[in-house]
Short mmCIF file of C-alpha atoms in Angstrom, two decimals:
data_model
loop_
_atom_site.label_atom_id
_atom_site.label_comp_id
_atom_site.label_asym_id
_atom_site.label_seq_id
_atom_site.Cartn_x
_atom_site.Cartn_y
_atom_site.Cartn_z
CA MET A 1 52.50 36.60 23.64
CA LYS A 2 50.89 39.76 22.27
CA ALA A 3 52.96 39.41 19.09
CA VAL A 4 51.80 35.79 18.67
CA LYS A 5 48.16 36.82 19.13
CA LEU A 6 48.59 39.59 16.59
CA ILE A 7 50.07 37.18 14.04
CA ILE A 8 47.21 34.71 14.61
CA LEU A 9 44.68 37.52 14.27
CA LEU A 10 46.20 38.61 10.96
CA ILE A 11 46.18 35.01 9.71
CA HIS A 12 42.54 34.66 10.76
CA LEU A 13 41.59 37.86 8.94
CA GLY A 14 43.52 36.73 5.87
CA ILE A 15 41.65 33.42 5.78
CA LEU A 16 38.37 35.28 6.19
CA GLY A 17 39.25 37.37 3.14
CA LEU A 18 40.10 34.25 1.12
CA LEU A 19 36.80 32.62 2.09
CA PHE A 20 34.89 35.64 0.87
CA GLY A 21 36.92 35.36 -2.33
CA VAL A 22 35.51 31.84 -2.81
CA LEU A 23 31.97 33.22 -2.61
CA LEU A 24 32.75 35.65 -5.42
CA ASN A 25 32.69 32.73 -7.86
CA ALA A 26 28.94 33.30 -7.96
CA TYR A 27 29.56 36.65 -9.67
CA ILE A 28 32.99 36.70 -11.33
CA PRO A 29 33.68 34.28 -14.22
CA PRO A 30 37.05 32.61 -14.80
CA LYS A 31 37.68 34.59 -17.97
CA VAL A 32 37.63 37.76 -15.86
CA PHE A 33 39.52 36.50 -12.78
CA PRO A 34 40.20 32.74 -12.49
CA TRP A 35 41.94 32.89 -9.12
CA PHE A 36 38.68 32.85 -7.16
CA ASN A 37 37.90 29.51 -8.80
CA ILE A 38 41.30 28.19 -7.76
CA LEU A 39 40.47 29.27 -4.20
CA SER A 40 37.36 27.06 -4.27
CA LEU A 41 39.66 24.02 -4.36
CA GLY A 42 41.09 25.05 -1.01
CA PHE A 43 37.75 25.70 0.70
CA PRO A 44 37.80 22.58 2.97
CA VAL A 45 41.20 23.57 4.34
CA LEU A 46 40.34 27.25 4.65
CA ILE A 47 37.07 26.70 6.52
CA SER A 48 38.68 24.10 8.81
CA VAL A 49 41.51 26.44 9.80
CA TYR A 50 39.01 29.30 10.20
CA ALA A 51 36.93 27.19 12.59
CA LEU A 52 39.99 26.11 14.61
CA LEU A 53 41.16 29.70 15.00
CA THR A 54 37.67 30.74 16.11
CA VAL A 55 37.82 28.04 18.79
CA PHE A 56 41.23 29.42 19.78
CA TRP A 57 39.69 32.84 20.46
CA ILE A 58 36.85 31.20 22.39
CA PHE A 59 39.36 29.64 24.80
CA LEU A 60 41.01 33.03 25.27
CA TRP A 61 37.57 34.54 25.78
CA LYS A 62 38.19 37.44 23.41
CA LYS A 63 35.39 39.67 22.19
CA ARG A 64 36.64 39.22 18.64
CA THR A 65 35.32 35.65 18.90
CA PHE A 66 31.79 36.88 18.31
CA VAL A 67 32.89 38.83 15.24
CA PHE A 68 34.49 35.74 13.71
CA MET A 69 31.49 33.59 14.67
CA PHE A 70 29.17 36.10 12.99
CA PHE A 71 31.19 36.14 9.77
CA GLY A 72 31.40 32.34 9.91
CA LEU A 73 27.63 32.23 9.34
CA PHE A 74 28.24 33.53 5.80
CA PHE A 75 29.90 30.20 4.98
CA PHE A 76 27.28 27.86 6.41
CA SER A 77 25.68 27.11 3.03
CA ALA A 78 29.10 26.79 1.41
CA THR A 79 30.13 24.21 4.00
CA GLN A 80 26.82 22.36 3.67
CA ARG A 81 27.69 21.59 0.06
CA TRP A 82 30.59 19.44 1.32
CA VAL A 83 29.20 17.99 4.56
CA ASN A 84 25.53 17.68 5.48
CA PHE A 85 23.28 15.98 8.04
CA ASN A 86 19.77 15.85 6.59
CA THR A 87 17.19 13.22 7.48
CA THR A 88 13.92 12.89 5.59
CA LYS A 89 10.93 10.61 6.01
CA GLU A 90 9.36 11.07 2.59
CA THR A 91 8.57 8.09 0.37
CA ALA A 92 10.61 8.09 -2.84
CA ASN A 93 9.43 6.83 -6.24
CA LEU A 94 12.50 7.51 -8.40
CA LYS A 95 16.04 6.19 -7.86
CA ILE A 96 19.00 7.61 -9.79
CA ILE A 97 22.63 6.57 -9.93
CA THR A 98 25.26 8.82 -11.46
CA PHE A 99 28.70 7.30 -11.81
CA ASN A 100 31.95 8.16 -13.56
CA VAL A 101 33.14 4.60 -14.29
CA LYS A 102 36.57 5.51 -15.75
CA GLY A 103 36.02 3.52 -18.90
CA GLY A 104 35.13 0.35 -16.99
CA LYS A 105 38.83 -0.24 -16.25
CA PHE A 106 38.06 -1.56 -12.77
CA GLY A 107 35.76 -4.27 -14.16
CA LYS A 108 32.73 -4.06 -16.45
CA GLU A 109 31.04 -7.10 -14.89
CA GLU A 110 31.57 -5.75 -11.37
CA ILE A 111 29.94 -2.46 -12.38
CA GLU A 112 26.99 -4.33 -13.89
CA ASN A 113 26.54 -6.42 -10.72
CA TYR A 114 26.70 -3.34 -8.52
CA ILE A 115 24.15 -1.37 -10.56
CA ASN A 116 21.78 -4.33 -10.80
CA SER A 117 21.93 -4.83 -7.02
CA LYS A 118 20.68 -1.26 -6.51
CA ASN A 119 17.71 -1.61 -8.90
CA PRO A 120 17.75 2.04 -10.08
CA ASP A 121 15.25 3.68 -12.41
CA LEU A 122 17.92 5.75 -14.14
CA VAL A 123 21.67 5.29 -14.50
CA LEU A 124 23.81 8.08 -15.90
CA MET A 125 27.44 7.32 -16.64
CA GLN A 126 30.43 9.44 -17.48
CA GLU A 127 33.61 8.11 -19.12
CA ASP A 128 31.76 4.87 -19.87
CA GLY A 129 34.25 3.84 -22.56
CA ASN A 130 31.47 3.03 -25.04
CA LEU A 131 31.00 -0.34 -23.37
CA ASP A 132 27.68 -2.11 -23.78
CA TYR A 133 26.59 -2.59 -20.18
CA GLN A 134 23.77 -5.02 -19.39
CA PHE A 135 21.43 -3.81 -16.64
CA SER A 136 18.21 -5.47 -15.52
CA ASP A 137 15.05 -3.68 -16.73
CA LEU A 138 17.06 -0.74 -18.13
CA LYS A 139 17.23 0.28 -21.77
CA LYS A 140 20.18 2.17 -23.17
CA ALA A 141 19.58 5.54 -24.79
CA LYS A 142 21.99 7.02 -27.30
CA GLU A 143 25.51 7.13 -25.98
CA ASN A 144 28.94 8.62 -26.44
CA PRO A 145 32.27 7.22 -25.18
CA LEU A 146 32.13 9.98 -22.56
CA GLY A 147 28.54 9.51 -21.40
CA SER A 148 25.45 7.32 -21.51
CA LEU A 149 22.02 6.90 -19.95
CA TYR A 150 20.15 3.72 -19.06
CA SER A 151 16.47 4.04 -18.20
CA LYS A 152 13.22 2.23 -17.49
CA TYR A 153 11.25 4.92 -19.25
CA GLU A 154 10.18 5.96 -22.74
CA ILE A 155 12.47 8.39 -24.58
CA VAL A 156 10.57 11.24 -26.22
CA GLY A 157 13.45 13.58 -27.04
CA TYR A 158 17.24 13.66 -27.24
CA LYS A 159 20.07 16.04 -28.12
CA GLU A 160 23.84 15.79 -27.87
CA ILE A 161 24.81 19.32 -26.86
CA PHE A 162 28.49 19.22 -27.89
CA GLU A 163 27.88 17.27 -31.09
CA GLY A 164 30.64 17.72 -33.66
CA MET A 165 32.89 19.66 -31.28
CA TYR A 166 35.19 16.87 -30.12
CA THR A 167 38.91 17.35 -30.72
CA GLU A 168 42.10 16.27 -29.00
CA ASP A 169 41.70 19.29 -26.70
CA PHE A 170 37.90 19.09 -26.30
CA ASN A 171 37.07 16.02 -24.21
CA ALA A 172 33.83 17.11 -22.58
CA PHE A 173 30.36 15.64 -22.98
CA ALA A 174 26.82 16.89 -22.45
CA ASP A 175 23.44 15.72 -23.66
CA TYR A 176 19.83 15.76 -22.62
CA THR A 177 17.22 13.04 -22.84
CA ASP A 178 13.53 13.81 -22.42
CA LEU A 179 11.83 10.90 -20.65
CA LYS A 180 8.19 10.13 -20.04
CA ILE A 181 8.07 9.20 -16.34
CA LYS A 182 4.69 8.41 -14.76
CA ASP A 183 2.76 10.26 -17.50
CA LYS A 184 4.92 13.37 -17.17
CA THR A 185 7.97 14.43 -19.20
CA TYR A 186 11.31 15.26 -17.56
CA ARG A 187 14.54 16.51 -19.09
CA ILE A 188 17.56 14.50 -17.92
CA VAL A 189 20.87 16.28 -18.52
CA ASN A 190 24.11 14.30 -18.33
CA VAL A 191 27.33 16.31 -18.06
CA TYR A 192 31.04 15.62 -18.10
CA LEU A 193 32.92 18.91 -18.18
CA GLN A 194 36.44 19.25 -19.57
CA PRO A 195 38.88 17.19 -17.45
CA PHE A 196 42.18 18.56 -16.14
CA LYS A 197 44.07 15.39 -17.15
CA PHE A 198 46.14 15.25 -14.00
CA GLU A 199 48.11 12.21 -12.97
CA LYS A 200 49.01 11.56 -9.34
CA SER A 201 52.69 12.18 -9.99
CA MET A 202 51.83 15.64 -11.36
CA VAL A 203 50.14 16.86 -8.19
CA LYS A 204 52.03 15.00 -5.46
CA LEU A 205 54.57 17.27 -3.74
CA ASN A 206 57.64 15.51 -2.37
CA GLY A 207 59.41 18.19 -0.32
CA ASN A 208 61.90 19.13 -3.02
CA GLY A 209 61.57 22.92 -3.21
CA ASN A 210 62.45 23.46 -6.86
CA GLU A 211 60.53 20.44 -8.11
CA ASP A 212 57.48 21.27 -5.99
CA GLU A 213 57.50 24.86 -7.26
CA ARG A 214 57.60 23.58 -10.84
CA LYS A 215 54.70 21.22 -10.14
CA VAL A 216 52.57 24.00 -8.62
CA LYS A 217 53.20 26.21 -11.66
CA ASN A 218 52.25 23.36 -14.00
CA ILE A 219 49.08 22.72 -12.00
CA ILE A 220 48.02 26.35 -12.30
CA LYS A 221 48.84 26.32 -16.02
CA ARG A 222 46.33 23.48 -16.43
CA LEU A 223 43.70 24.84 -14.05
CA ILE A 224 43.23 28.32 -15.48
CA PRO A 225 42.59 27.45 -19.18
CA THR A 226 40.35 24.54 -18.15
CA PHE A 227 38.27 26.82 -15.93
CA LYS A 228 37.83 29.17 -18.89
CA THR A 229 36.79 26.25 -21.09
CA HIS A 230 34.26 25.23 -18.43
CA GLN A 231 32.74 28.69 -18.62
CA GLU A 232 32.15 28.28 -22.36
CA GLN A 233 30.73 24.77 -21.94
CA ILE A 234 28.36 25.88 -19.19
CA GLU A 235 26.99 28.63 -21.41
CA MET A 236 26.11 26.03 -24.04
CA ILE A 237 24.52 23.63 -21.54
CA LYS A 238 22.52 26.27 -19.67
CA LYS A 239 20.56 27.17 -22.79
CA TYR A 240 18.91 23.74 -22.82
CA ILE A 241 18.21 23.86 -19.10
CA ASP A 242 16.76 27.38 -19.03
CA ASP A 243 14.65 26.79 -22.15
CA SER A 244 13.39 23.38 -21.06
CA PRO A 245 9.60 23.05 -21.11
CA TYR A 246 9.95 20.22 -18.58
CA PRO A 247 11.32 19.81 -15.05
CA VAL A 248 15.07 19.16 -15.16
CA ILE A 249 17.35 16.62 -13.52
CA LEU A 250 21.02 17.50 -14.07
CA THR A 251 23.65 14.92 -13.17
CA GLY A 252 27.28 14.25 -13.84
CA ASP A 253 30.93 14.87 -13.21
CA LEU A 254 31.54 18.63 -13.32
CA ASN A 255 35.28 18.34 -12.73
CA ALA A 256 34.69 21.18 -10.30
CA VAL A 257 34.10 21.49 -6.57
CA PRO A 258 31.24 23.13 -4.65
CA ASN A 259 31.49 26.93 -4.40
CA SER A 260 33.20 27.04 -7.79
CA TYR A 261 32.00 29.06 -10.76
CA GLU A 262 30.83 25.80 -12.34
CA TYR A 263 28.73 24.89 -9.30
CA TYR A 264 27.07 28.28 -8.96
CA HIS A 265 26.25 28.76 -12.63
CA LEU A 266 25.42 25.28 -13.90
CA GLY A 267 23.25 24.70 -10.83
CA LYS A 268 21.62 28.13 -10.96
CA ASN A 269 17.82 27.95 -10.48
CA LEU A 270 18.17 24.26 -9.59
CA GLN A 271 18.47 22.62 -6.18
CA ASP A 272 21.45 20.57 -5.06
CA ALA A 273 20.07 17.18 -4.04
CA PHE A 274 22.89 16.70 -1.51
CA VAL A 275 22.10 19.97 0.25
CA LYS A 276 18.42 19.02 0.41
CA ALA A 277 18.72 15.36 1.38
CA GLY A 278 22.37 14.38 1.82
CA LYS A 279 23.96 12.94 4.92
CA GLY A 280 27.67 12.82 5.72
CA SER A 281 30.40 13.82 3.28
CA ALA A 282 29.74 14.50 -0.42
CA THR A 283 33.36 13.78 -1.41
CA SER A 284 33.10 11.54 -4.48
CA PHE A 285 36.58 11.48 -6.03
CA HIS A 286 38.89 9.32 -3.94
CA ASP A 287 42.06 8.96 -6.01
CA TYR A 288 43.80 11.76 -4.10
CA LYS A 289 44.00 12.09 -0.32
CA TYR A 290 42.05 15.33 -0.40
CA PRO A 291 38.29 16.00 -0.18
CA LEU A 292 37.02 16.52 -3.73
CA ARG A 293 33.34 16.54 -4.56
CA LEU A 294 33.10 16.38 -8.34
CA ASP A 295 29.82 14.46 -8.90
CA TYR A 296 26.40 16.07 -8.54
CA ILE A 297 22.66 15.79 -8.98
CA PHE A 298 20.65 19.00 -9.36
CA THR A 299 16.89 19.13 -9.88
CA SER A 300 14.06 21.53 -10.51
CA GLU A 301 12.12 22.62 -7.43
CA SER A 302 9.16 20.40 -8.36
CA ILE A 303 11.31 17.28 -7.86
CA LYS A 304 11.81 16.57 -4.15
CA PRO A 305 15.12 14.94 -3.10
CA VAL A 306 14.52 12.25 -0.49
CA SER A 307 17.98 10.73 -0.04
CA TYR A 308 21.48 11.26 -1.40
CA ARG A 309 24.43 9.01 -0.66
CA VAL A 310 27.97 8.73 -1.96
CA ASP A 311 28.45 4.97 -1.88
CA ARG A 312 31.91 4.31 -0.46
CA SER A 313 31.28 0.58 -0.13
CA VAL A 314 32.67 -0.05 -3.62
CA GLU A 315 35.78 1.12 -5.46
CA LEU A 316 34.95 0.41 -9.09
CA SER A 317 36.46 3.65 -10.37
CA ASP A 318 38.43 6.62 -9.12
CA HIS A 319 34.98 8.08 -8.37
CA TYR A 320 32.44 6.68 -5.94
CA PRO A 321 28.91 6.24 -7.33
CA VAL A 322 26.20 8.62 -6.16
CA VAL A 323 22.86 7.01 -5.32
CA ALA A 324 19.89 9.32 -4.80
CA THR A 325 16.13 8.98 -4.51
CA PHE A 326 13.40 11.49 -5.30
CA LYS A 327 9.70 12.00 -4.99
CA ILE A 328 8.01 13.08 -8.21
CA SER A 329 4.34 13.76 -8.79
CA ASN A 330 2.25 11.18 -10.61
#
């Protein structure tokens, strides 16, 4: 029994070390050491096993329980980015939907009906397929096949951040639109970072040792260069966020999970609307049977998140839409 306890203790300590490795994404970029970013993909599993092993020590009434509980506090904020239980009673005056619609392949009319039923003030799409959607009371701003914005408000500025950079290997999108909302200007940033271009068959392991090993190696070969590309794309986007003379709302599909380098650095100096006002799970990509939060809304501190919901009532894409409300000053 002592040997079993020792093995479990070593496993617990190992998981603790890996969890701290995830937090290092805030400081170490993928071009220096990409493996911490790969660890971020496993955070839901790591923290779940860590919690179960802590409960195991509680039942055995071991003093080490308190040590593991103490270190577990370091991962509270990291966990809150995946699962949250906020309730707010503020009155909102701005509703935003961000939605990767996968080129409208699941039905353009169905997407239009869904968006119109929600009566949003702003709709930001990724992978919109350059389709001309018709939304009630919303005007379309400039668009790209990888992103578009529909709004009730006056456009006073616009820039496509990756303009002229698109190639067969560069499939990302980012732009900003300055909008006059209630006599005040806001910068709305829409982002679709470089995709990994995985298919289900490429990531599904089937128990065949050699084939599964080959798949894992191929996955890593795609992950690492894409993470490095994300780092370059974030540097370009951040310039227009940091230099903005207006409060910022950043939305989109980051093709990255919470606690990743992308999350820490693109959302730096902004607040995660889910952390502030979300309830339940933030998982937004449902094509794989694994919790993946890829879609986000970040805002400047002056914009107060009131509610944030991943709408699982519809499957109009491989992503669920994110519906959030905010309180902005008049």
